[in-house]
Amino acid sequence: MNPETGRSTVAVVEPYAELARRVLAGPARLGRTRLVAVDGPSGAGKSRFAARLADALAALPGGRPPVVHTDDLLDGWDDQVTFWPRLDEWVLAPLREGRPGAYRRYSWVRQGFLPRPVPVPVTSVLVLEGVSAARSVIGPELTLAVFVTAPAPLRLTRAVARDGPEILPELRRWHVGEQAHFATDDTAARADLLVDGAPVLSHDADRYYVRLR
């Protein structure tokens, strides 16, 4: 039983290369761009999945797609889900109109947005990764919605190992916020693909992922 969806699951090992072909065969719903959203809770393995899917797409016509991380658009810890208008204005709206976008990356060290814009060209595929990336409002424009899941204790351990124990107070508050968002948005149940971010099945993790649904 998967705790994110409340449904029984069967784990299946599948190749990123096949998923990449599936994405390219799908319809472009954000202007001329196929938007892939990789969502899930903190520490589940979203960034790793997004990078490996981008690697697989790099071998196909159109080349490696840009990957936009929602963490780069947050105005600090309190902007967990409220960053979306910024993402829409800077990235999604231009692509919707067939124009390149650009965003300013937030510096968690300086606690402000850096002045140099990060370009987002018009490409056949864009991968959007981060908490709430597959929220319901963008659903009609997604070619593929992915939800990556992993047990809460492991996710906490991963996040602390990555960012240090000093973030624990904010991280615990973040976990409460993302859990509330996913419950309200019903993100995992709506996703096209549910991925195990902590699989026990033996597989080549660079080339394959484990699908739960």
Coordinates of N, CA and C in Angstrom, one line a residue:
M1 N 0.9 -1.2 0.0 CA 0.0 0.0 0.0 C 0.9 1.2 0.0
N2 N 0.7 2.2 -1.0 CA 1.5 3.4 -1.0 C 0.8 4.4 -0.1
P3 N 1.6 5.0 0.8 CA 1.0 6.0 1.7 C 0.6 7.3 1.1
E4 N 1.2 7.6 -0.1 CA 0.9 8.9 -0.8 C -0.5 8.8 -1.4
T5 N -0.9 7.6 -1.9 CA -2.1 7.5 -2.7 C -3.2 6.6 -2.0
G6 N -2.7 5.8 -1.0 CA -3.7 4.9 -0.3 C -4.1 3.7 -1.2
R7 N -3.3 3.5 -2.3 CA -3.6 2.4 -3.2 C -2.5 1.3 -3.1
S8 N -2.9 0.1 -3.5 CA -1.9 -1.0 -3.6 C -1.0 -0.7 -4.8
T9 N 0.2 -1.1 -4.8 CA 1.1 -0.8 -5.9 C 1.9 -2.0 -6.2
V10 N 2.4 -2.1 -7.5 CA 3.2 -3.2 -8.0 C 4.4 -2.5 -8.6
A11 N 5.6 -2.8 -8.1 CA 6.9 -2.2 -8.6 C 7.3 -2.9 -9.9
V12 N 7.6 -2.0 -10.9 CA 8.1 -2.5 -12.2 C 9.3 -1.6 -12.6
V13 N 10.3 -2.3 -13.1 CA 11.5 -1.6 -13.5 C 11.3 -1.2 -15.0
E14 N 11.5 0.1 -15.3 CA 11.3 0.5 -16.7 C 12.5 1.5 -17.1
P15 N 12.8 1.5 -18.4 CA 14.0 2.3 -18.8 C 13.6 3.8 -19.0
Y16 N 14.5 4.6 -18.6 CA 14.4 6.1 -18.9 C 14.3 6.3 -20.4
A17 N 15.0 5.5 -21.2 CA 15.0 5.8 -22.7 C 13.5 5.6 -23.2
E18 N 12.8 4.6 -22.7 CA 11.4 4.4 -23.2 C 10.5 5.5 -22.7
L19 N 10.7 6.0 -21.5 CA 9.9 7.1 -21.0 C 10.2 8.4 -21.9
A20 N 11.5 8.6 -22.2 CA 11.9 9.8 -23.0 C 11.2 9.7 -24.4
R21 N 11.1 8.5 -25.0 CA 10.4 8.4 -26.3 C 8.9 8.7 -26.1
R22 N 8.4 8.2 -24.9 CA 6.9 8.5 -24.7 C 6.7 10.0 -24.6
V23 N 7.6 10.7 -23.9 CA 7.4 12.2 -23.8 C 7.4 12.8 -25.2
L24 N 8.4 12.5 -26.0 CA 8.5 13.1 -27.3 C 7.3 12.7 -28.2
A25 N 6.7 11.6 -28.0 CA 5.5 11.2 -28.8 C 4.2 11.8 -28.3
G26 N 4.3 12.4 -27.1 CA 3.1 13.1 -26.5 C 2.9 14.4 -27.1
P27 N 1.7 15.0 -26.8 CA 1.4 16.3 -27.4 C 2.0 17.4 -26.7
A28 N 2.4 18.5 -27.4 CA 2.9 19.7 -26.8 C 1.7 20.6 -26.4
R29 N 1.6 20.8 -25.1 CA 0.4 21.5 -24.6 C 0.7 22.9 -24.0
L30 N 2.0 23.2 -23.9 CA 2.5 24.5 -23.4 C 3.1 25.2 -24.6
G31 N 2.3 25.8 -25.5 CA 2.8 26.4 -26.7 C 3.3 25.2 -27.6
R32 N 4.6 25.3 -28.0 CA 5.2 24.2 -28.7 C 6.0 23.3 -27.9
T33 N 5.9 23.4 -26.6 CA 6.7 22.7 -25.6 C 5.9 21.6 -24.9
R34 N 6.6 20.4 -24.7 CA 6.1 19.3 -23.9 C 6.6 19.6 -22.5
L35 N 5.7 19.9 -21.6 CA 6.1 20.2 -20.2 C 6.0 18.9 -19.4
V36 N 7.1 18.5 -18.8 CA 7.1 17.4 -17.9 C 7.3 17.9 -16.5
A37 N 6.4 17.6 -15.5 CA 6.5 18.0 -14.2 C 6.9 16.8 -13.3
V38 N 8.0 17.0 -12.5 CA 8.5 16.0 -11.6 C 8.2 16.5 -10.2
D39 N 7.2 15.9 -9.6 CA 6.8 16.4 -8.2 C 7.0 15.4 -7.2
G40 N 6.8 15.7 -5.9 CA 7.0 14.8 -4.8 C 7.5 15.5 -3.6
P41 N 7.6 14.9 -2.5 CA 8.0 15.5 -1.3 C 9.6 15.7 -1.3
S42 N 10.0 16.6 -0.4 CA 11.4 16.8 -0.2 C 12.2 15.6 0.1
G43 N 13.3 15.4 -0.6 CA 14.2 14.2 -0.4 C 13.8 12.9 -1.0
A44 N 12.7 12.9 -1.8 CA 12.2 11.7 -2.4 C 13.1 11.2 -3.6
G45 N 13.8 12.1 -4.2 CA 14.6 11.7 -5.4 C 14.2 12.4 -6.7
K46 N 13.5 13.5 -6.6 CA 12.9 14.2 -7.7 C 14.1 14.7 -8.6
S47 N 15.1 15.4 -8.1 CA 16.1 16.0 -8.9 C 16.9 14.9 -9.6
R48 N 17.2 13.8 -9.0 CA 17.9 12.7 -9.6 C 17.0 12.1 -10.8
F49 N 15.7 11.9 -10.6 CA 14.9 11.4 -11.6 C 14.8 12.4 -12.8
A50 N 14.7 13.7 -12.5 CA 14.6 14.7 -13.6 C 15.9 14.7 -14.4
A51 N 17.1 14.6 -13.7 CA 18.3 14.6 -14.4 C 18.5 13.4 -15.3
R52 N 18.1 12.3 -14.8 CA 18.3 11.0 -15.6 C 17.3 11.0 -16.8
L53 N 16.1 11.6 -16.6 CA 15.2 11.7 -17.7 C 15.7 12.6 -18.8
A54 N 16.3 13.7 -18.3 CA 16.9 14.7 -19.2 C 18.1 14.1 -20.0
D55 N 18.9 13.2 -19.3 CA 20.0 12.5 -20.0 C 19.4 11.6 -21.1
A56 N 18.3 10.9 -20.8 CA 17.7 10.0 -21.8 C 17.2 10.8 -23.0
L57 N 16.6 12.0 -22.7 CA 16.1 12.8 -23.8 C 17.2 13.4 -24.6
A58 N 18.4 13.6 -24.0 CA 19.5 14.1 -24.8 C 19.9 13.3 -25.9
A59 N 19.7 12.0 -25.9 CA 20.1 11.1 -26.9 C 19.0 11.1 -28.1
L60 N 18.0 11.8 -27.9 CA 16.9 11.8 -29.0 C 16.8 13.1 -29.7
P61 N 16.1 13.2 -30.8 CA 16.0 14.5 -31.5 C 15.5 15.6 -30.6
G62 N 16.1 16.7 -30.7 CA 15.8 17.9 -29.8 C 16.8 18.1 -28.7
G63 N 17.6 17.0 -28.4 CA 18.6 17.2 -27.5 C 18.2 17.3 -26.0
R64 N 19.1 17.6 -25.1 CA 18.8 17.6 -23.7 C 18.0 18.8 -23.4
P65 N 16.8 18.6 -22.7 CA 16.0 19.7 -22.4 C 16.4 20.5 -21.2
P66 N 16.0 21.8 -21.1 CA 16.3 22.5 -19.9 C 15.6 21.9 -18.7
V67 N 16.2 22.0 -17.5 CA 15.5 21.5 -16.3 C 15.4 22.7 -15.3
V68 N 14.2 23.1 -15.0 CA 14.0 24.2 -14.1 C 13.6 23.6 -12.7
H69 N 14.3 24.0 -11.7 CA 14.0 23.6 -10.3 C 13.2 24.6 -9.6
T70 N 12.1 24.3 -9.1 CA 11.3 25.3 -8.4 C 12.0 25.9 -7.2
D71 N 12.9 25.1 -6.6 CA 13.6 25.7 -5.4 C 14.4 27.0 -5.8
D72 N 14.7 27.1 -7.1 CA 15.5 28.3 -7.5 C 14.6 29.5 -7.7
L73 N 13.3 29.3 -7.6 CA 12.3 30.4 -7.7 C 11.6 30.8 -6.4
L74 N 11.9 30.1 -5.3 CA 11.3 30.4 -4.1 C 12.0 31.6 -3.4
D75 N 11.2 32.5 -2.9 CA 11.7 33.6 -2.1 C 11.8 33.2 -0.6
G76 N 12.6 32.2 -0.4 CA 12.9 31.7 1.0 C 11.9 30.6 1.4
W77 N 12.0 30.1 2.6 CA 11.3 29.0 3.1 C 9.8 29.2 3.1
D78 N 9.3 30.5 3.3 CA 7.9 30.8 3.4 C 7.2 30.8 2.1
D79 N 7.9 30.6 1.0 CA 7.4 30.8 -0.3 C 7.2 29.4 -1.0
Q80 N 6.8 28.4 -0.1 CA 6.8 27.0 -0.5 C 5.9 26.7 -1.7
V81 N 4.7 27.2 -1.7 CA 3.8 27.0 -2.9 C 3.3 28.3 -3.5
T82 N 3.6 29.4 -2.9 CA 3.2 30.7 -3.4 C 4.1 31.3 -4.5
F83 N 5.1 30.6 -4.8 CA 6.0 31.1 -5.9 C 5.4 31.1 -7.3
W84 N 4.3 30.3 -7.4 CA 3.9 30.0 -8.8 C 3.6 31.2 -9.7
P85 N 3.1 32.3 -9.3 CA 2.9 33.5 -10.2 C 4.2 33.9 -10.8
R86 N 5.3 33.8 -10.0 CA 6.6 34.2 -10.5 C 7.1 33.2 -11.6
L87 N 6.9 31.9 -11.4 CA 7.2 30.9 -12.4 C 6.4 31.1 -13.6
D88 N 5.1 31.4 -13.5 CA 4.3 31.6 -14.6 C 4.7 32.8 -15.4
E89 N 5.0 33.9 -14.7 CA 5.3 35.2 -15.4 C 6.7 35.0 -16.2
W90 N 7.7 34.4 -15.5 CA 9.0 34.4 -16.0 C 9.3 33.3 -17.0
V91 N 8.6 32.1 -16.9 CA 8.9 31.0 -17.7 C 7.7 30.4 -18.5
L92 N 6.6 30.1 -17.8 CA 5.5 29.4 -18.5 C 4.7 30.3 -19.4
A93 N 4.4 31.6 -19.1 CA 3.7 32.5 -20.0 C 4.4 32.7 -21.3
P94 N 5.7 33.0 -21.2 CA 6.5 33.2 -22.5 C 6.4 32.0 -23.4
L95 N 6.7 30.8 -22.8 CA 6.7 29.6 -23.6 C 5.3 29.3 -24.1
R96 N 4.3 29.6 -23.4 CA 2.9 29.4 -23.8 C 2.7 30.2 -25.1
E97 N 3.4 31.3 -25.3 CA 3.2 32.2 -26.5 C 4.3 31.9 -27.5
G98 N 5.1 30.9 -27.3 CA 6.2 30.5 -28.2 C 7.4 31.4 -28.1
R99 N 7.6 32.1 -27.0 CA 8.7 32.9 -26.7 C 9.6 32.4 -25.6
P100 N 10.9 32.6 -25.7 CA 11.8 32.1 -24.6 C 11.5 32.9 -23.3
G101 N 11.7 32.2 -22.2 CA 11.6 32.8 -20.9 C 12.9 32.9 -20.2
A102 N 12.9 33.5 -19.0 CA 14.1 33.6 -18.2 C 13.7 33.9 -16.8
Y103 N 14.5 33.4 -15.9 CA 14.2 33.6 -14.5 C 15.4 34.0 -13.7
R104 N 15.2 34.6 -12.6 CA 16.4 34.9 -11.7 C 16.4 33.9 -10.6
R105 N 17.6 33.3 -10.4 CA 17.7 32.2 -9.4 C 17.9 32.8 -8.0
Y106 N 17.1 32.2 -7.0 CA 17.2 32.7 -5.6 C 18.5 32.1 -5.0
S107 N 19.2 32.9 -4.3 CA 20.4 32.5 -3.5 C 20.0 32.3 -2.1
W108 N 20.1 31.0 -1.6 CA 19.7 30.7 -0.3 C 20.8 31.2 0.7
V109 N 22.0 31.5 0.2 CA 23.1 32.1 1.0 C 22.8 33.6 1.2
R110 N 22.6 34.3 0.1 CA 22.4 35.8 0.1 C 20.9 36.1 0.5
Q111 N 20.0 35.1 0.5 CA 18.6 35.4 0.8 C 18.0 36.4 -0.1
G112 N 18.2 36.3 -1.4 CA 17.7 37.2 -2.4 C 17.9 36.6 -3.8
F113 N 17.2 37.2 -4.8 CA 17.3 36.8 -6.1 C 18.5 37.4 -6.8
L114 N 19.3 36.6 -7.5 CA 20.5 37.0 -8.2 C 20.1 37.8 -9.4
P115 N 20.9 38.8 -9.8 CA 20.6 39.7 -10.9 C 20.7 39.1 -12.3
R116 N 21.5 38.1 -12.4 CA 21.7 37.5 -13.8 C 20.6 36.6 -14.1
P117 N 19.9 36.8 -15.2 CA 18.8 35.9 -15.6 C 19.3 34.5 -16.1
V118 N 18.5 33.5 -15.9 CA 18.8 32.2 -16.4 C 17.9 32.0 -17.6
P119 N 18.4 31.8 -18.8 CA 17.5 31.7 -20.0 C 16.8 30.4 -20.0
V120 N 15.6 30.4 -20.5 CA 14.8 29.1 -20.8 C 14.3 29.2 -22.2
P121 N 15.1 28.6 -23.1 CA 14.7 28.7 -24.5 C 13.5 27.9 -24.9
V122 N 12.9 28.2 -26.0 CA 11.8 27.4 -26.5 C 12.3 26.1 -27.1
T123 N 12.0 25.0 -26.4 CA 12.5 23.7 -26.8 C 11.3 22.7 -26.9
S124 N 11.5 21.6 -27.4 CA 10.5 20.6 -27.6 C 10.0 20.0 -26.2
V125 N 10.9 20.0 -25.2 CA 10.6 19.5 -23.9 C 11.2 20.5 -22.9
L126 N 10.5 20.7 -21.8 CA 11.0 21.4 -20.6 C 10.6 20.5 -19.4
V127 N 11.6 20.2 -18.5 CA 11.4 19.5 -17.3 C 11.3 20.5 -16.2
L128 N 10.2 20.4 -15.4 CA 10.0 21.3 -14.3 C 10.0 20.4 -13.0
E129 N 11.0 20.6 -12.1 CA 11.2 19.7 -11.0 C 11.0 20.5 -9.7
G130 N 10.3 19.9 -8.7 CA 10.2 20.5 -7.4 C 8.8 20.3 -6.8
V131 N 8.7 20.6 -5.5 CA 7.5 20.4 -4.8 C 6.4 21.3 -5.4
S132 N 5.3 20.7 -5.8 CA 4.1 21.4 -6.4 C 4.3 21.6 -7.9
A133 N 5.3 21.1 -8.5 CA 5.5 21.3 -9.9 C 4.3 20.7 -10.8
A134 N 3.7 19.7 -10.3 CA 2.6 19.1 -11.0 C 1.2 19.5 -10.4
R135 N 1.2 20.6 -9.8 CA -0.1 21.1 -9.2 C -1.2 21.1 -10.2
S136 N -2.4 21.1 -9.7 CA -3.6 20.9 -10.6 C -3.8 22.0 -11.6
V137 N -3.3 23.3 -11.3 CA -3.6 24.4 -12.2 C -2.8 24.2 -13.5
I138 N -1.7 23.5 -13.5 CA -0.9 23.3 -14.7 C -1.3 22.0 -15.4
G139 N -2.1 21.2 -14.8 CA -2.4 19.9 -15.4 C -2.8 19.9 -16.8
P140 N -3.7 20.8 -17.3 CA -4.1 20.8 -18.7 C -2.9 21.1 -19.7
E141 N -1.8 21.6 -19.2 CA -0.7 21.9 -20.1 C 0.5 21.0 -19.9
L142 N 0.3 19.9 -19.1 CA 1.4 18.9 -18.9 C 1.3 17.8 -20.0
T143 N 2.4 17.5 -20.5 CA 2.5 16.3 -21.3 C 2.7 15.0 -20.4
L144 N 3.4 15.2 -19.3 CA 3.6 14.1 -18.3 C 3.7 14.7 -16.9
A145 N 3.0 14.1 -16.0 CA 3.1 14.4 -14.6 C 3.7 13.2 -13.8
V146 N 4.8 13.4 -13.1 CA 5.5 12.4 -12.4 C 5.5 12.7 -10.9
F147 N 5.2 11.7 -10.1 CA 5.2 11.9 -8.6 C 6.2 10.9 -8.1
V148 N 7.3 11.4 -7.4 CA 8.3 10.6 -6.8 C 8.1 10.5 -5.3
T149 N 8.1 9.3 -4.8 CA 7.8 9.1 -3.4 C 8.9 8.2 -2.7
A150 N 9.0 8.4 -1.4 CA 10.0 7.6 -0.6 C 9.6 7.7 0.9
P151 N 10.0 6.8 1.7 CA 9.6 6.9 3.1 C 10.0 8.1 3.8
A152 N 9.2 8.7 4.7 CA 9.5 10.0 5.4 C 10.8 10.0 6.1
P153 N 11.2 8.9 6.9 CA 12.5 8.9 7.6 C 13.7 9.0 6.7
L154 N 13.6 8.3 5.6 CA 14.7 8.3 4.6 C 14.8 9.7 4.0
R155 N 13.6 10.3 3.6 CA 13.6 11.6 3.0 C 14.3 12.7 4.0
L156 N 14.0 12.6 5.2 CA 14.5 13.5 6.2 C 16.0 13.3 6.3
T157 N 16.5 12.1 6.3 CA 17.9 11.8 6.4 C 18.6 12.3 5.2
R158 N 18.1 12.1 4.0 CA 18.7 12.6 2.8 C 18.8 14.1 2.8
A159 N 17.7 14.8 3.2 CA 17.7 16.3 3.2 C 18.8 16.8 4.2
V160 N 18.9 16.2 5.3 CA 19.9 16.7 6.3 C 21.3 16.4 5.8
A161 N 21.5 15.3 5.2 CA 22.8 15.0 4.7 C 23.2 15.9 3.6
R162 N 22.2 16.4 2.8 CA 22.5 17.3 1.7 C 22.7 18.8 2.2
D163 N 21.9 19.2 3.1 CA 21.9 20.6 3.5 C 22.4 20.9 4.9
G164 N 22.6 19.9 5.7 CA 23.1 20.1 7.1 C 22.0 20.1 8.1
P165 N 22.4 19.7 9.4 CA 21.4 19.6 10.4 C 20.8 20.9 10.9
E166 N 21.4 22.0 10.5 CA 20.9 23.4 11.0 C 19.6 23.7 10.3
I167 N 19.2 23.0 9.2 CA 18.0 23.3 8.5 C 16.8 22.5 9.1
L168 N 17.0 21.7 10.1 CA 16.0 20.8 10.7 C 14.7 21.6 11.1
P169 N 14.8 22.7 11.8 CA 13.5 23.4 12.2 C 12.7 23.8 11.0
E170 N 13.4 24.4 10.0 CA 12.6 24.8 8.8 C 12.2 23.6 8.0
L171 N 13.0 22.6 8.0 CA 12.6 21.4 7.2 C 11.4 20.7 7.7
R172 N 11.3 20.6 9.0 CA 10.1 20.0 9.6 C 8.9 20.8 9.3
R173 N 9.0 22.1 9.3 CA 7.9 23.0 9.0 C 7.5 22.8 7.5
W174 N 8.6 22.7 6.7 CA 8.4 22.5 5.2 C 7.6 21.1 5.0
H175 N 8.0 20.1 5.7 CA 7.3 18.8 5.5 C 5.8 18.9 5.8
V176 N 5.5 19.6 6.9 CA 4.1 19.8 7.2 C 3.4 20.5 6.1
G177 N 4.0 21.6 5.5 CA 3.4 22.3 4.5 C 3.2 21.5 3.2
E178 N 4.2 20.7 2.8 CA 4.1 20.0 1.6 C 3.0 18.9 1.7
Q179 N 3.0 18.3 2.9 CA 2.0 17.2 3.1 C 0.6 17.8 3.0
A180 N 0.4 19.0 3.5 CA -1.0 19.7 3.4 C -1.3 20.0 2.0
H181 N -0.3 20.5 1.2 CA -0.5 20.8 -0.2 C -0.9 19.6 -1.0
F182 N -0.1 18.5 -0.8 CA -0.4 17.3 -1.6 C -1.8 16.7 -1.3
A183 N -2.2 16.8 0.0 CA -3.5 16.3 0.4 C -4.6 17.1 -0.3
T184 N -4.4 18.4 -0.3 CA -5.4 19.3 -0.9 C -5.5 19.2 -2.4
D185 N -4.3 19.1 -3.0 CA -4.1 19.1 -4.5 C -4.4 17.7 -5.1
D186 N -4.3 16.6 -4.2 CA -4.4 15.3 -4.7 C -3.4 14.9 -5.8
T187 N -2.2 15.4 -5.6 CA -1.2 15.4 -6.6 C -0.8 13.9 -7.0
A188 N -0.5 13.1 -6.0 CA -0.1 11.8 -6.3 C -1.1 11.0 -7.1
A189 N -2.4 11.1 -6.7 CA -3.4 10.3 -7.4 C -3.6 10.8 -8.9
R190 N -3.3 12.1 -9.1 CA -3.5 12.6 -10.5 C -2.3 12.4 -11.4
A191 N -1.2 12.0 -10.8 CA 0.0 11.9 -11.6 C -0.1 10.7 -12.6
D192 N 0.5 10.9 -13.8 CA 0.6 9.9 -14.8 C 1.5 8.7 -14.4
L193 N 2.5 9.1 -13.6 CA 3.5 8.1 -13.2 C 3.9 8.3 -11.8
L194 N 3.8 7.2 -11.0 CA 4.2 7.2 -9.6 C 5.5 6.4 -9.5
V195 N 6.6 7.1 -9.0 CA 7.9 6.5 -9.1 C 8.4 6.2 -7.6
D196 N 9.1 5.1 -7.4 CA 9.7 4.7 -6.2 C 11.1 5.4 -6.1
G197 N 11.2 6.4 -5.2 CA 12.5 7.1 -5.0 C 13.4 6.4 -4.1
A198 N 13.0 5.2 -3.5 CA 13.9 4.4 -2.6 C 13.6 2.9 -3.0
P199 N 13.9 2.5 -4.2 CA 13.5 1.1 -4.6 C 14.5 0.1 -4.0
V200 N 13.9 -1.1 -3.7 CA 14.7 -2.2 -3.3 C 15.0 -3.2 -4.4
L201 N 14.3 -3.1 -5.5 CA 14.5 -3.9 -6.7 C 15.9 -3.6 -7.2
S202 N 16.6 -4.6 -7.6 CA 17.9 -4.5 -8.2 C 17.8 -4.0 -9.6
H203 N 18.5 -2.9 -9.9 CA 18.5 -2.3 -11.3 C 19.6 -1.3 -11.5
D204 N 19.9 -1.0 -12.7 CA 20.9 0.0 -13.1 C 20.2 1.4 -12.9
A205 N 20.4 2.1 -11.8 CA 19.7 3.3 -11.5 C 19.9 4.5 -12.5
D206 N 21.0 4.4 -13.3 CA 21.3 5.5 -14.2 C 20.4 5.3 -15.5
R207 N 20.0 4.1 -15.7 CA 19.2 3.8 -17.0 C 17.8 3.4 -16.7
Y208 N 17.5 3.0 -15.5 CA 16.1 2.5 -15.2 C 15.6 3.2 -13.9
Y209 N 14.3 3.2 -13.9 CA 13.6 3.7 -12.7 C 12.6 2.6 -12.3
V210 N 12.0 2.8 -11.1 CA 11.1 1.8 -10.6 C 9.7 2.5 -10.5
R211 N 8.8 2.0 -11.3 CA 7.4 2.5 -11.4 C 6.5 1.8 -10.4
L212 N 5.7 2.6 -9.7 CA 4.8 2.0 -8.8 C 3.4 2.0 -9.3
R213 N 3.1 2.9 -10.3 CA 1.8 3.0 -11.0 C 2.0 3.7 -12.3

